[in-house]
Amino acid sequence: MLAPYALGAVAATFTLQKLRARLSLSRAKHPSLTGHSRMARRVAALVPFYEYDEATFFDSDDAPADVAARRRAGFARLTELYRTRFAETAARSAELEPGLSDLQFTSAYRVPFQYSRFVRQRLPAGSLVEASSGVRVTDLDGNQAIDLTGSYGVNVFGYDFYKDTLARGAERVRDLGPVLGPYHPCIAHNVQRLREISGLDEVSFHMSGTEAVMQAVRLSRYHSKRTHLVRFCGAYHGWWGDVQPGVGNPVPARETYTLSELSDVALKVLATRKDIACVLVNPLQALHPNLGAASDSALVDSSRKAHFDRAAYTAWLVRLREVCTRRGIVLIFDEVFSGFRLAPGGAQQYFGVQADLVTYGKTLGGGLPVGVVCGRAALMKRFRDDSPADICFARGTFNSHPYVMATMHEFLLRLASPEIAALYVDLDQTWERRADTLNQRLHEAGLPVQVASMSTIWTVCYTRPSRYNWMFQYYLRAEGLALSWTGTGRLIFSLNFGEQDFREVVERFVRAAQAMEDDGWWWSNEETSNKTIRRRILKELLAHRF
Ligand SMILES: Cc1ncc(COP(=O)(O)O)c(C=O)c1O
């Protein structure tokens, strides 16, 4: 008779425990939509398309007629400038676009969708360049622009550095050519140097940062025999499904927990759950914890925020390291972006925290595509001595391609040279000072723009509520500053920017902001706030949805 009661009690305890674990997981999510991947995907699916036309484009924030007229005149002036200055570049890009899906995507998502088509048709900057030199790139019309794109972070030391590593690397392996399978002997130096730099035992080579992350997670799951990976809210780790559980991935990532960063509750989840194989950290998030990488296509108001607090982030990483060690969770530093940029030894050196696995990519290829995993020997092993059929497979045709190994070889050789070592001296102080200089100039001119910086990685923030901040990217381009398709969301400087180069950036930046201010785009009145802007957009969305 007692048995059913006992069973019931056990079941109730079990359910209660599960419920408690579920609850603490929910509490460890960041309250924003970014922190709730499934919800974000559902909400994204509900967003209807609508757009502004000639009649509504210039006063979508209810600006008075005289302001709208100033905007219209400024826009016409820019249109004329773009039409003449970028004629060839824009025409050739337009020819290319119908057959190049990537270009269609980036062109469409430079600005909020409501404005996108109108702007694309009238301000086509083009996406073709044919030369680089120093800190500049040259388009098909011969225009030189100062490059603030950093080639997605690949360009750490300046384009001429990579031209050199590419040429020398190609020369080194010319006799071998594209032989795959056996390795060119230059790989040995790469392995040795990467072991030293990472402070870890072994290395594996892959073809992109995304693949390196895939392999790091797979190894963690294989060795821990646990299922789930933890990533932090907003952090980018490439486009593989498991690390991109929210918008952008058509299916849910069922074995991913997205937790709040810099959060005690998240640490509690790590300290109690038994299914967590690894934690992925993208050190770049220190600039904007719990927020996605800023892109102007999401710049619907002026609420973009960023602030780098090195001490706070270091303290967080130390606590994370401690809980991962205690719980046997693999701590992965994803240094695909931060590696070699913050310090020669990457974020591990910069924050003084040792990870179990580290991924590198981007610049490490010396100008060619690459992904690298470094790790402790016990974690890197892909088979079990006592279970020969239980392997962790990770082989790709182009892993350790001789040309990539050779350019990486040149990269690592030059990294150890005194000239490159000199670039890291006072790096943060230099770039903090430069950011302060620019901010001071903007402030003195009464312009509603400030930059936030983490060493050479910057983002532009806007201090006056506005729906039109994304227009700034077009004024910056008109002043000869090249931005990537995410616009003012991320500016990436290479370490070879000299004082004169930077002074020019300041002059152009301030001139662009002044022109945008003069053209009335930053108009607002007492009633305008980020909240009123968002409410207005919500109204528009609902009106178009229903
Ligand atoms: C931190 C981080 N991880 C992974 C990736 C993906 O690398 P890739 O674009 O080479 O696949 C990126 C790319 O931006 C990144 O910044």
Coordinates of C-alpha atoms and ligand atoms in Angstrom, one line a residue:
M1 CA 0.0 0.0 0.0
L2 CA 2.9 2.3 0.8
A3 CA 4.6 1.8 -2.5
P4 CA 2.4 4.1 -4.6
Y5 CA 2.8 6.9 -2.0
A6 CA 6.6 6.4 -1.9
L7 CA 6.7 6.5 -5.7
G8 CA 4.5 9.6 -5.8
A9 CA 6.8 11.3 -3.3
V10 CA 9.9 10.5 -5.3
A11 CA 8.2 11.7 -8.5
A12 CA 7.1 14.9 -6.8
T13 CA 10.7 15.6 -5.5
F14 CA 12.1 14.9 -8.9
T15 CA 9.6 17.2 -10.6
L16 CA 10.3 19.9 -8.0
Q17 CA 14.0 19.6 -8.6
K18 CA 13.5 19.9 -12.4
L19 CA 11.3 22.8 -11.9
R20 CA 13.8 24.5 -9.7
A21 CA 16.6 23.9 -12.2
R22 CA 14.4 25.3 -15.0
L23 CA 13.5 28.3 -13.0
S24 CA 17.1 29.1 -12.2
L25 CA 17.9 28.7 -15.9
S26 CA 15.2 31.2 -16.8
R27 CA 16.5 33.6 -14.2
A28 CA 20.0 33.4 -15.6
K29 CA 18.8 34.7 -19.0
H30 CA 19.2 38.3 -19.8
P31 CA 15.8 40.1 -19.7
S32 CA 16.2 41.5 -23.2
L33 CA 14.9 39.8 -26.3
T34 CA 18.5 39.0 -27.3
G35 CA 18.7 36.9 -24.1
H36 CA 15.6 34.9 -25.2
S37 CA 16.6 33.2 -28.4
R38 CA 13.3 31.4 -29.1
M39 CA 11.2 34.4 -28.3
A40 CA 13.4 36.6 -30.5
R41 CA 12.8 34.3 -33.4
R42 CA 9.1 34.3 -32.9
V43 CA 9.0 38.0 -32.6
A44 CA 11.2 38.5 -35.7
A45 CA 8.7 36.3 -37.7
L46 CA 5.9 38.8 -36.8
V47 CA 7.7 41.9 -38.1
P48 CA 5.9 43.1 -41.2
F49 CA 7.6 44.8 -44.1
Y50 CA 6.7 48.5 -44.8
E51 CA 8.8 51.3 -46.0
Y52 CA 9.0 55.1 -46.4
D53 CA 8.7 56.8 -49.7
E54 CA 9.6 60.2 -51.1
A55 CA 6.7 61.8 -49.1
T56 CA 7.4 60.2 -45.8
F57 CA 11.1 59.5 -45.7
F58 CA 12.2 62.9 -44.4
D59 CA 9.8 63.4 -41.6
S60 CA 9.1 59.9 -40.2
D61 CA 9.8 61.5 -36.8
D62 CA 7.2 64.2 -37.4
A63 CA 9.9 66.9 -37.9
P64 CA 8.5 70.3 -38.9
A65 CA 8.4 71.1 -42.6
D66 CA 11.5 73.4 -42.6
V67 CA 13.6 70.6 -41.0
A68 CA 12.3 68.1 -43.5
A69 CA 13.2 70.5 -46.3
R70 CA 16.8 70.8 -45.0
R71 CA 17.1 67.1 -44.8
R72 CA 15.8 66.8 -48.4
A73 CA 18.3 69.3 -49.6
G74 CA 21.2 67.6 -47.8
F75 CA 20.1 64.2 -49.1
A76 CA 20.0 65.6 -52.7
R77 CA 23.5 67.0 -52.3
L78 CA 24.7 63.6 -51.1
T79 CA 23.0 61.8 -53.9
E80 CA 24.7 64.0 -56.4
L81 CA 28.1 63.5 -54.7
Y82 CA 27.6 59.7 -54.6
R83 CA 26.4 59.7 -58.2
T84 CA 29.5 61.4 -59.5
R85 CA 32.2 60.3 -57.1
F86 CA 31.3 56.6 -57.0
A87 CA 30.0 56.3 -60.6
E88 CA 32.0 53.3 -61.8
T89 CA 32.2 51.5 -58.5
A90 CA 28.4 51.8 -58.0
A91 CA 27.6 50.7 -61.6
R92 CA 29.8 47.6 -61.5
S93 CA 28.5 46.7 -58.0
A94 CA 24.9 47.0 -59.3
E95 CA 25.8 44.6 -62.2
L96 CA 27.2 42.2 -59.7
E97 CA 24.4 42.2 -57.2
P98 CA 21.7 40.1 -58.9
G99 CA 24.2 37.1 -59.0
L100 CA 25.8 37.6 -55.6
S101 CA 23.5 36.7 -52.7
D102 CA 25.9 38.0 -50.1
L103 CA 26.0 41.4 -51.7
Q104 CA 22.2 41.5 -51.8
F105 CA 22.0 40.8 -48.1
T106 CA 24.6 43.3 -47.0
S107 CA 23.2 46.1 -49.3
A108 CA 19.7 45.5 -47.9
Y109 CA 20.8 45.5 -44.2
R110 CA 22.9 48.6 -44.0
V111 CA 20.1 50.7 -42.5
P112 CA 16.7 50.0 -40.8
F113 CA 14.5 48.3 -43.4
Q114 CA 11.9 51.0 -43.5
Y115 CA 14.5 53.3 -45.1
S116 CA 16.6 50.8 -46.9
R117 CA 15.3 50.8 -50.5
F118 CA 15.0 54.5 -50.7
V119 CA 18.6 55.0 -49.6
R120 CA 20.0 52.1 -51.6
Q121 CA 18.6 53.6 -54.8
R122 CA 20.0 57.0 -54.2
L123 CA 23.2 56.5 -52.2
P124 CA 24.9 53.6 -53.8
A125 CA 28.4 53.6 -52.4
G126 CA 29.4 50.3 -54.2
S127 CA 31.2 47.4 -52.8
L128 CA 34.3 47.1 -55.0
V129 CA 37.8 48.1 -54.3
E130 CA 41.0 47.4 -56.2
A131 CA 43.9 48.6 -54.1
S132 CA 45.1 49.2 -50.6
S133 CA 48.1 51.0 -49.2
G134 CA 48.9 52.2 -45.7
V135 CA 45.6 52.8 -44.0
R136 CA 43.7 53.5 -47.2
V137 CA 41.7 51.5 -49.8
T138 CA 41.0 52.7 -53.4
D139 CA 37.8 52.1 -55.2
L140 CA 37.2 51.7 -59.0
D141 CA 36.8 55.4 -59.4
G142 CA 40.2 56.0 -57.9
N143 CA 38.8 57.4 -54.6
Q144 CA 41.0 56.7 -51.6
A145 CA 39.2 56.2 -48.3
I146 CA 40.7 55.7 -44.9
D147 CA 39.8 52.2 -43.9
L148 CA 37.9 51.8 -40.7
T149 CA 36.5 48.4 -41.5
G150 CA 39.6 46.5 -40.4
S151 CA 38.5 43.8 -42.9
Y152 CA 36.2 42.3 -40.2
G153 CA 39.1 42.3 -37.8
V154 CA 41.6 40.5 -40.0
N155 CA 43.6 43.6 -40.6
V156 CA 45.6 44.1 -37.4
F157 CA 48.9 45.3 -38.7
G158 CA 48.0 47.1 -41.9
Y159 CA 47.4 45.8 -45.4
D160 CA 51.0 46.2 -46.5
F161 CA 52.0 43.8 -43.7
Y162 CA 49.7 41.1 -45.1
K163 CA 50.8 41.7 -48.7
D164 CA 54.2 40.8 -47.5
T165 CA 53.2 37.7 -45.6
L166 CA 51.2 36.6 -48.6
A167 CA 54.1 37.1 -51.0
R168 CA 56.7 35.5 -48.7
G169 CA 54.4 32.7 -47.8
A170 CA 53.6 31.8 -51.4
E171 CA 57.3 31.9 -52.2
R172 CA 58.1 29.5 -49.3
V173 CA 55.7 26.8 -50.5
R174 CA 56.0 27.4 -54.3
D175 CA 57.7 24.1 -55.0
L176 CA 55.1 22.1 -53.1
G177 CA 52.0 23.8 -54.5
P178 CA 48.6 22.7 -53.3
V179 CA 49.5 19.2 -52.0
L180 CA 47.1 18.2 -49.3
G181 CA 47.4 15.4 -46.8
P182 CA 51.1 15.5 -46.0
Y183 CA 52.2 18.8 -44.5
H184 CA 54.8 21.4 -45.6
P185 CA 57.5 21.4 -42.9
C186 CA 56.8 25.1 -42.1
I187 CA 53.8 23.8 -40.1
A188 CA 56.1 22.7 -37.2
H189 CA 57.0 26.3 -36.4
N190 CA 53.4 27.3 -36.4
V191 CA 52.5 24.5 -34.0
Q192 CA 55.4 25.4 -31.7
R193 CA 54.6 29.1 -31.7
L194 CA 50.9 28.6 -31.1
R195 CA 51.6 26.3 -28.2
E196 CA 53.8 29.0 -26.6
I197 CA 51.3 31.8 -27.4
S198 CA 48.3 30.0 -26.1
G199 CA 50.0 28.3 -23.1
L200 CA 48.3 25.1 -24.3
D201 CA 49.6 21.7 -25.4
E202 CA 48.2 21.0 -28.9
V203 CA 46.9 22.7 -32.0
S204 CA 44.5 21.8 -34.8
F205 CA 44.0 23.7 -38.0
H206 CA 40.7 24.5 -39.7
M207 CA 39.4 26.8 -42.4
S208 CA 37.4 29.5 -40.6
G209 CA 36.7 30.8 -37.2
T210 CA 33.3 29.2 -37.4
E211 CA 34.8 25.8 -37.9
A212 CA 37.3 26.2 -35.1
V213 CA 34.5 27.0 -32.7
M214 CA 32.5 23.9 -34.0
Q215 CA 35.5 21.7 -33.2
A216 CA 36.2 23.3 -29.8
V217 CA 32.6 22.6 -28.8
R218 CA 32.6 19.1 -30.3
L219 CA 35.7 18.2 -28.3
S220 CA 34.2 19.5 -25.1
R221 CA 31.1 17.4 -25.6
Y222 CA 33.1 14.3 -26.5
H223 CA 35.3 14.5 -23.4
S224 CA 32.8 15.7 -20.9
K225 CA 30.1 13.4 -22.2
R226 CA 27.7 16.3 -21.6
T227 CA 25.4 17.8 -24.1
H228 CA 25.0 21.6 -23.7
L229 CA 27.1 24.6 -24.5
V230 CA 26.7 27.9 -22.8
R231 CA 27.2 31.1 -24.7
F232 CA 26.5 34.6 -23.4
C233 CA 23.8 36.9 -24.5
G234 CA 24.7 38.8 -27.7
A235 CA 28.0 37.0 -28.2
Y236 CA 28.9 36.1 -31.8
H237 CA 30.8 32.9 -32.4
G238 CA 30.4 32.4 -36.1
W239 CA 27.3 31.3 -38.0
W240 CA 27.1 27.6 -37.0
G241 CA 23.6 26.7 -35.7
D242 CA 24.5 25.8 -32.1
V243 CA 26.2 29.1 -31.4
Q244 CA 23.5 31.1 -33.2
P245 CA 20.3 30.1 -31.5
G246 CA 18.3 33.3 -32.2
V247 CA 17.4 35.3 -35.3
G248 CA 19.4 34.2 -38.4
N249 CA 19.1 30.5 -37.8
P250 CA 15.9 28.8 -39.2
V251 CA 15.9 26.0 -36.5
P252 CA 16.2 26.3 -32.7
A253 CA 19.5 25.2 -31.1
R254 CA 18.2 22.8 -28.6
E255 CA 21.5 22.1 -26.8
T256 CA 22.5 25.7 -26.2
Y257 CA 21.9 27.8 -23.1
T258 CA 22.2 31.5 -23.6
L259 CA 23.0 33.1 -20.3
S260 CA 23.4 36.6 -19.0
E261 CA 27.0 37.8 -18.9
L262 CA 28.5 39.4 -15.8
S263 CA 25.8 37.7 -13.8
D264 CA 25.8 35.8 -10.5
V265 CA 22.8 33.9 -11.5
A266 CA 24.5 32.5 -14.6
L267 CA 27.4 31.4 -12.4
K268 CA 24.9 29.6 -10.2
V269 CA 23.6 27.7 -13.2
L270 CA 27.1 26.7 -14.1
A271 CA 27.7 25.6 -10.5
T272 CA 24.6 23.4 -10.4
R273 CA 23.6 22.0 -13.8
K274 CA 25.1 18.6 -14.8
D275 CA 24.6 18.8 -18.5
I276 CA 27.0 21.7 -19.4
A277 CA 30.0 20.7 -21.5
C278 CA 31.5 24.1 -22.1
V279 CA 31.3 27.8 -21.8
L280 CA 32.1 30.0 -24.8
V281 CA 33.5 33.5 -24.1
N282 CA 33.9 36.1 -26.8
P283 CA 36.1 38.7 -25.0
L284 CA 34.9 41.4 -27.4
Q285 CA 31.7 41.4 -25.5
A286 CA 33.5 43.3 -22.8
L287 CA 32.8 46.5 -24.8
H288 CA 29.0 45.8 -24.8
P289 CA 28.1 43.0 -22.4
N290 CA 24.9 41.2 -23.2
L291 CA 24.3 43.1 -26.4
G292 CA 24.8 41.9 -30.0
A293 CA 27.5 43.4 -32.2
A294 CA 26.1 46.8 -33.1
S295 CA 24.9 47.3 -36.6
D296 CA 23.3 50.3 -38.1
S297 CA 20.4 48.2 -39.5
A298 CA 19.2 48.0 -35.9
L299 CA 19.9 51.7 -35.2
V300 CA 16.2 52.7 -34.9
D301 CA 16.8 55.2 -32.0
S302 CA 19.7 56.4 -29.9
S303 CA 19.8 53.7 -27.2
R304 CA 23.0 52.0 -28.5
K305 CA 25.3 51.8 -25.4
A306 CA 28.8 50.6 -25.0
H307 CA 31.4 51.0 -22.2
F308 CA 34.5 48.9 -21.6
D309 CA 35.5 48.2 -18.0
R310 CA 38.6 46.1 -18.1
A311 CA 38.7 45.5 -14.3
A312 CA 35.1 44.4 -14.1
Y313 CA 35.5 42.0 -17.1
T314 CA 38.7 40.6 -15.7
A315 CA 37.0 39.9 -12.4
W316 CA 34.1 38.2 -14.3
L317 CA 36.5 36.0 -16.2
V318 CA 38.3 35.0 -13.0
R319 CA 35.1 33.9 -11.4
L320 CA 34.0 32.1 -14.6
R321 CA 37.4 30.3 -14.6
E322 CA 36.9 29.2 -11.0
V323 CA 33.4 27.8 -11.5
C324 CA 34.4 26.0 -14.7
T325 CA 37.4 24.4 -13.0
R326 CA 35.3 23.3 -10.0
R327 CA 32.6 21.8 -12.2
G328 CA 34.7 20.2 -14.9
I329 CA 33.3 22.5 -17.5
V330 CA 35.5 23.3 -20.5
L331 CA 36.2 27.1 -20.6
I332 CA 36.7 28.2 -24.3
F333 CA 38.0 31.6 -25.2
D334 CA 36.8 32.4 -28.7
E335 CA 39.7 34.7 -29.7
V336 CA 38.9 34.6 -33.4
F337 CA 38.5 38.4 -33.2
S338 CA 40.5 39.4 -30.1
G339 CA 43.5 37.1 -30.7
F340 CA 46.6 39.2 -31.5
R341 CA 44.6 42.4 -31.4
L342 CA 44.4 43.2 -27.7
A343 CA 47.9 41.8 -27.0
P344 CA 50.4 39.4 -28.8
G345 CA 49.0 36.7 -26.5
G346 CA 45.4 37.7 -27.1
A347 CA 42.7 38.0 -24.5
Q348 CA 44.2 35.4 -22.3
Q349 CA 47.3 37.6 -21.8
Y350 CA 45.3 40.8 -21.8
F351 CA 42.9 39.6 -19.0
G352 CA 45.4 37.3 -17.3
V353 CA 43.1 34.2 -17.5
Q354 CA 44.0 30.9 -18.9
A355 CA 41.3 29.0 -20.9
D356 CA 41.1 25.2 -21.5
L357 CA 40.6 25.7 -25.3
V358 CA 41.2 28.7 -27.4
T359 CA 40.1 29.4 -30.9
Y360 CA 41.9 31.8 -33.2
G361 CA 41.3 32.8 -36.8
K362 CA 41.1 36.0 -39.0
T363 CA 44.5 37.7 -38.8
L364 CA 46.5 34.5 -37.8
G365 CA 46.2 33.3 -41.4
G366 CA 48.5 36.1 -42.5
G367 CA 45.9 37.2 -45.0
L368 CA 44.4 33.8 -45.9
P369 CA 41.3 32.1 -44.3
V370 CA 41.9 30.1 -41.2
G371 CA 40.6 28.7 -37.9
V372 CA 42.7 27.3 -35.2
V373 CA 42.0 25.4 -32.0
C374 CA 44.6 25.2 -29.2
G375 CA 43.9 23.1 -26.2
R376 CA 45.0 21.0 -23.3
A377 CA 46.2 17.5 -24.6
A378 CA 43.5 15.6 -22.8
L379 CA 40.8 17.8 -24.5
M380 CA 42.3 17.8 -28.0
K381 CA 42.5 14.0 -28.3
R382 CA 40.1 12.7 -30.9
F383 CA 39.9 9.0 -30.0
R384 CA 39.9 6.9 -26.8
D385 CA 42.6 4.3 -26.2
D386 CA 40.1 2.0 -24.5
S387 CA 37.2 2.4 -27.0
P388 CA 38.6 2.4 -30.6
A389 CA 35.2 3.0 -32.3
D390 CA 34.4 6.0 -30.2
I391 CA 36.1 8.8 -32.1
C392 CA 35.5 12.6 -32.4
F393 CA 35.9 13.2 -36.1
A394 CA 37.2 16.5 -37.4
R395 CA 38.9 16.5 -40.7
G396 CA 38.5 18.9 -43.6
T397 CA 40.0 18.8 -47.1
F398 CA 41.7 22.1 -46.8
N399 CA 42.9 21.8 -43.1
S400 CA 46.6 22.8 -43.0
H401 CA 46.7 24.0 -46.6
P402 CA 50.4 24.7 -47.5
Y403 CA 49.7 28.3 -48.6
V404 CA 47.8 29.0 -45.4
M405 CA 50.5 27.4 -43.2
A406 CA 53.1 29.4 -45.0
T407 CA 51.4 32.8 -44.6
M408 CA 50.7 31.9 -41.0
H409 CA 54.4 31.0 -40.6
E410 CA 55.3 34.5 -41.9
F411 CA 52.7 36.1 -39.7
L412 CA 54.1 34.4 -36.6
L413 CA 57.7 35.1 -37.5
R414 CA 56.9 38.8 -37.9
L415 CA 54.8 38.9 -34.7
A416 CA 58.0 38.1 -32.8
S417 CA 59.9 41.0 -34.5
P418 CA 60.8 44.1 -32.6
E419 CA 58.9 46.4 -35.0
I420 CA 55.6 44.5 -34.4
A421 CA 56.3 44.2 -30.7
A422 CA 56.7 48.0 -30.6
L423 CA 53.1 48.4 -31.9
Y424 CA 51.8 46.9 -28.7
V425 CA 53.6 49.3 -26.4
D426 CA 51.1 51.6 -24.7
L427 CA 48.5 50.4 -27.2
D428 CA 45.5 50.9 -25.0
Q429 CA 46.6 54.3 -23.7
T430 CA 47.2 55.4 -27.3
W431 CA 43.7 54.4 -28.4
E432 CA 42.0 55.7 -25.3
R433 CA 43.7 59.0 -25.8
R434 CA 42.6 59.0 -29.5
A435 CA 39.0 58.2 -28.6
D436 CA 39.1 61.0 -25.9
T437 CA 40.4 63.5 -28.5
L438 CA 37.6 62.7 -30.9
N439 CA 35.0 62.8 -28.2
Q440 CA 36.3 66.1 -26.9
R441 CA 36.1 67.6 -30.4
L442 CA 32.6 66.3 -30.9
H443 CA 31.5 67.6 -27.6
E444 CA 33.0 71.0 -28.1
A445 CA 31.2 71.3 -31.4
G446 CA 27.9 70.3 -29.7
L447 CA 27.5 67.3 -31.9
P448 CA 25.4 64.4 -30.6
V449 CA 27.9 61.7 -31.3
Q450 CA 30.5 59.9 -29.0
V451 CA 32.6 56.9 -29.5
A452 CA 33.1 54.0 -27.0
S453 CA 36.4 52.1 -27.4
M454 CA 38.0 48.9 -26.4
S455 CA 41.6 49.4 -27.6
T456 CA 41.3 49.5 -31.4
I457 CA 37.7 48.4 -31.5
W458 CA 35.2 51.3 -31.4
T459 CA 31.5 51.8 -31.7
V460 CA 29.7 55.0 -32.3
C461 CA 27.0 56.1 -29.8
Y462 CA 24.4 58.8 -30.2
T463 CA 23.5 61.2 -27.4
R464 CA 20.3 62.8 -28.8
P465 CA 17.2 60.7 -29.4
S466 CA 16.9 60.3 -33.2
R467 CA 15.5 57.9 -35.8
Y468 CA 18.1 58.9 -38.4
N469 CA 21.5 58.1 -36.8
W470 CA 22.1 55.5 -39.5
M471 CA 22.4 58.4 -42.0
F472 CA 25.8 59.2 -40.4
Q473 CA 27.5 56.4 -42.2
Y474 CA 26.7 58.1 -45.6
Y475 CA 28.2 61.4 -44.4
L476 CA 31.3 59.5 -43.2
R477 CA 31.7 57.8 -46.6
A478 CA 31.3 61.2 -48.2
E479 CA 34.3 62.4 -46.2
G480 CA 36.4 59.4 -47.3
L481 CA 36.0 57.1 -44.3
A482 CA 35.4 53.5 -45.4
L483 CA 33.0 51.5 -43.2
S484 CA 31.8 47.9 -43.3
W485 CA 28.2 47.1 -44.0
T486 CA 27.4 47.3 -40.3
G487 CA 28.1 51.0 -40.6
T488 CA 28.9 53.0 -37.5
G489 CA 28.3 49.9 -35.3
R490 CA 31.9 48.9 -35.4
L491 CA 35.0 50.8 -36.4
I492 CA 38.1 48.7 -36.4
F493 CA 41.5 50.4 -36.6
S494 CA 44.7 48.6 -37.6
L495 CA 47.7 49.1 -35.4
N496 CA 49.6 51.0 -38.1
F497 CA 47.5 54.1 -37.8
G498 CA 50.0 56.9 -37.1
E499 CA 49.2 60.2 -35.4
Q500 CA 48.8 62.0 -38.7
D501 CA 46.4 59.3 -40.0
F502 CA 44.4 59.6 -36.9
R503 CA 44.3 63.4 -37.1
E504 CA 42.8 63.0 -40.5
V505 CA 40.2 60.6 -39.2
V506 CA 39.2 63.2 -36.5
E507 CA 38.9 66.0 -39.0
R508 CA 36.8 64.0 -41.4
F509 CA 34.6 62.5 -38.6
V510 CA 33.8 65.9 -37.1
R511 CA 33.2 67.4 -40.6
A512 CA 30.8 64.6 -41.4
A513 CA 28.9 65.0 -38.1
Q514 CA 28.7 68.8 -38.5
A515 CA 27.3 68.3 -42.0
M516 CA 24.7 65.9 -40.8
E517 CA 23.7 68.3 -38.0
D518 CA 23.5 71.2 -40.4
D519 CA 21.2 69.1 -42.6
G520 CA 18.8 68.7 -39.8
W521 CA 18.9 64.9 -39.3
W522 CA 19.4 65.2 -35.6
W523 CA 16.4 67.5 -35.0
S524 CA 14.4 66.6 -31.9
N525 CA 12.0 68.4 -29.6
E526 CA 11.2 68.2 -25.9
E527 CA 8.8 65.3 -26.5
T528 CA 11.4 63.2 -28.4
S529 CA 12.9 60.3 -26.4
N530 CA 14.1 56.9 -27.3
K531 CA 10.9 55.6 -25.7
T532 CA 8.6 57.8 -27.8
I533 CA 10.6 56.7 -30.9
R534 CA 10.2 53.0 -30.1
R535 CA 6.5 53.5 -29.3
R536 CA 6.0 55.2 -32.6
I537 CA 7.7 52.3 -34.5
L538 CA 5.7 49.8 -32.6
K539 CA 2.5 51.6 -33.7
E540 CA 3.7 51.5 -37.3
L541 CA 4.5 47.8 -37.0
L542 CA 1.1 47.0 -35.6
A543 CA -0.7 49.1 -38.2
H544 CA 1.1 47.2 -40.9
R545 CA 0.6 43.8 -39.3
F546 CA -3.1 44.1 -38.6
Ligands
LIG1 C1 34.6 35.8 -32.0 C2 34.3 35.2 -33.3 N1 34.2 33.9 -33.4 C3 34.0 33.3 -34.6 C4 33.9 34.0 -35.8 C5 33.6 33.3 -37.1 O1 34.8 33.3 -37.8 P1 34.7 33.2 -39.4 O2 33.9 34.3 -39.9 O3 36.1 33.1 -39.9 O4 33.9 31.9 -39.7 C6 34.0 35.4 -35.7 C7 33.8 36.2 -36.9 O5 33.6 37.4 -36.9 C8 34.2 36.0 -34.5 O6 34.3 37.4 -34.3

